[in-house]
Amino acid sequence: MTEWLTPDQQRAWRALLGMNTQLHAHLAKALQDSSDLSYADFAVLVQLTDAPDGRARISELADLLQWERSRLSHHLKRMEARGHIERSSCPEDGRGSYVAVTPVGRAAIEQAAPAHVEHVRALLFEGMSDGEMHALTDISERVMDRLSRVP
């Protein structure tokens, strides 16, 4: 028989789900309003601009984003058509390929990032004490660590 969540656990779980949904929706809308990037575009470009040489293997990018490879492939086609990224073959492995941020993509994220940072600060951190921020960080890192070990 299933042991249901306690009322406190259910409240915490639903608060987390609601916060994640609302935060994502607000940040996605703000990003779209202030730039030509979708939230998904921004996520891809963040990973690429953080990567050495501004590029990553497509399989690694899919893992970092936690996206299915087919979803990433379709999204990369759209980004490539807009000039934000370019694909190239992997010389070490003929089956693999790289994706790299282009100057157009780098300019797009550099233009979008300042407003995005301000929205993150306003929506998440304003009104939060340093102690609350550290608690949120500790809890999030602990859960992500546990999730990283789930097969």
XYZ file of C-alpha atoms in Angstrom:
151
model
C 0.000 0.000 0.000
C 1.239 3.474 -0.875
C 2.301 5.708 1.963
C 0.997 9.123 0.935
C 2.835 12.353 1.589
C 2.189 13.972 4.930
C 0.273 17.265 4.809
C 3.534 19.189 5.328
C 5.302 17.194 2.604
C 2.400 17.709 0.212
C 2.366 21.447 0.942
C 6.132 21.660 0.306
C 5.856 19.579 -2.874
C 2.997 21.643 -4.285
C 4.746 24.891 -3.365
C 7.859 23.711 -5.209
C 5.834 22.702 -8.283
C 3.908 25.968 -8.274
C 7.025 28.072 -7.799
C 8.834 26.260 -10.600
C 5.883 26.617 -12.986
C 5.269 30.279 -12.219
C 8.944 31.238 -12.189
C 9.535 29.530 -15.530
C 6.451 31.175 -17.079
C 7.364 34.669 -15.855
C 11.019 34.351 -16.882
C 10.096 32.935 -20.294
C 7.651 35.781 -20.957
C 10.108 38.425 -19.766
C 12.846 36.940 -21.940
C 10.588 36.844 -24.984
C 9.445 40.432 -24.344
C 12.988 41.785 -23.970
C 14.801 39.775 -26.658
C 14.291 37.542 -29.663
C 15.157 34.466 -27.590
C 12.842 31.857 -26.183
C 13.575 30.359 -22.782
C 14.791 27.215 -24.579
C 17.083 29.275 -26.843
C 18.512 30.991 -23.775
C 19.107 27.650 -22.030
C 21.005 26.295 -25.049
C 23.073 29.460 -25.432
C 23.956 29.545 -21.716
C 25.368 26.025 -21.949
C 27.308 26.813 -25.118
C 28.743 30.119 -23.921
C 29.827 28.427 -20.683
C 31.503 25.584 -22.606
C 35.176 25.630 -23.612
C 35.514 27.140 -27.096
C 31.773 27.901 -27.080
C 30.885 24.445 -28.310
C 29.692 21.086 -27.035
C 28.848 17.684 -28.388
C 25.148 17.412 -29.055
C 24.869 14.369 -26.777
C 26.511 16.303 -23.906
C 24.236 19.281 -24.500
C 21.162 17.048 -24.369
C 22.358 15.620 -21.051
C 23.088 19.064 -19.593
C 19.661 20.354 -20.592
C 17.898 17.102 -19.636
C 16.228 17.082 -23.056
C 15.480 14.172 -25.341
C 17.894 14.162 -28.260
C 15.048 14.485 -30.766
C 13.738 17.606 -29.005
C 17.228 19.117 -28.994
C 17.787 18.248 -32.650
C 14.558 19.986 -33.705
C 15.335 23.001 -31.556
C 18.884 23.275 -32.892
C 17.528 23.294 -36.466
C 15.442 26.358 -35.617
C 18.360 28.071 -33.867
C 20.663 27.268 -36.781
C 18.168 28.794 -39.227
C 18.260 32.017 -37.176
C 22.069 31.968 -37.134
C 22.467 31.452 -33.363
C 24.371 28.169 -33.589
C 26.215 26.046 -36.123
C 26.768 22.323 -36.259
C 29.891 20.487 -37.302
C 31.046 16.895 -37.502
C 33.079 15.457 -34.672
C 36.502 14.555 -36.125
C 37.145 12.000 -33.359
C 33.839 10.221 -33.952
C 32.156 10.268 -37.340
C 28.775 9.561 -35.761
C 28.859 12.470 -33.320
C 28.613 16.163 -33.959
C 29.321 19.449 -32.257
C 27.160 22.489 -31.871
C 28.784 25.891 -31.406
C 27.510 29.344 -30.601
C 27.962 31.810 -33.464
C 28.735 35.517 -33.145
C 25.010 36.152 -33.746
C 24.092 33.768 -30.919
C 26.679 35.268 -28.587
C 25.379 38.773 -29.321
C 21.802 37.617 -28.691
C 22.577 36.167 -25.262
C 24.752 39.136 -24.309
C 21.846 41.429 -25.180
C 19.294 39.295 -23.300
C 21.310 38.456 -20.183
C 21.158 41.779 -18.282
C 17.346 41.944 -18.316
C 17.142 38.231 -17.512
C 19.402 38.667 -14.479
C 17.254 41.545 -13.248
C 14.101 39.449 -13.630
C 15.658 36.524 -11.747
C 16.704 38.878 -8.970
C 13.281 40.541 -8.776
C 11.209 37.360 -9.014
C 13.303 35.044 -6.857
C 15.722 36.850 -4.590
C 14.036 40.128 -3.643
C 12.594 39.796 -0.156
C 14.676 36.694 0.551
C 17.232 36.865 3.350
C 20.777 35.593 2.882
C 19.928 32.723 5.233
C 16.887 31.768 3.153
C 18.946 31.963 -0.030
C 21.624 29.703 1.476
C 18.949 27.258 2.689
C 17.377 27.183 -0.789
C 20.806 26.578 -2.321
C 21.690 23.815 0.150
C 18.373 22.018 -0.329
C 18.507 22.348 -4.119
C 22.084 21.068 -4.308
C 21.289 18.132 -2.027
C 18.294 17.104 -4.147
C 20.242 17.546 -7.408
C 23.082 15.450 -6.015
C 20.641 12.683 -5.104
C 19.011 12.909 -8.537
C 22.383 12.657 -10.275
C 22.795 9.185 -8.789
C 19.410 7.870 -9.900
C 19.837 5.544 -12.890
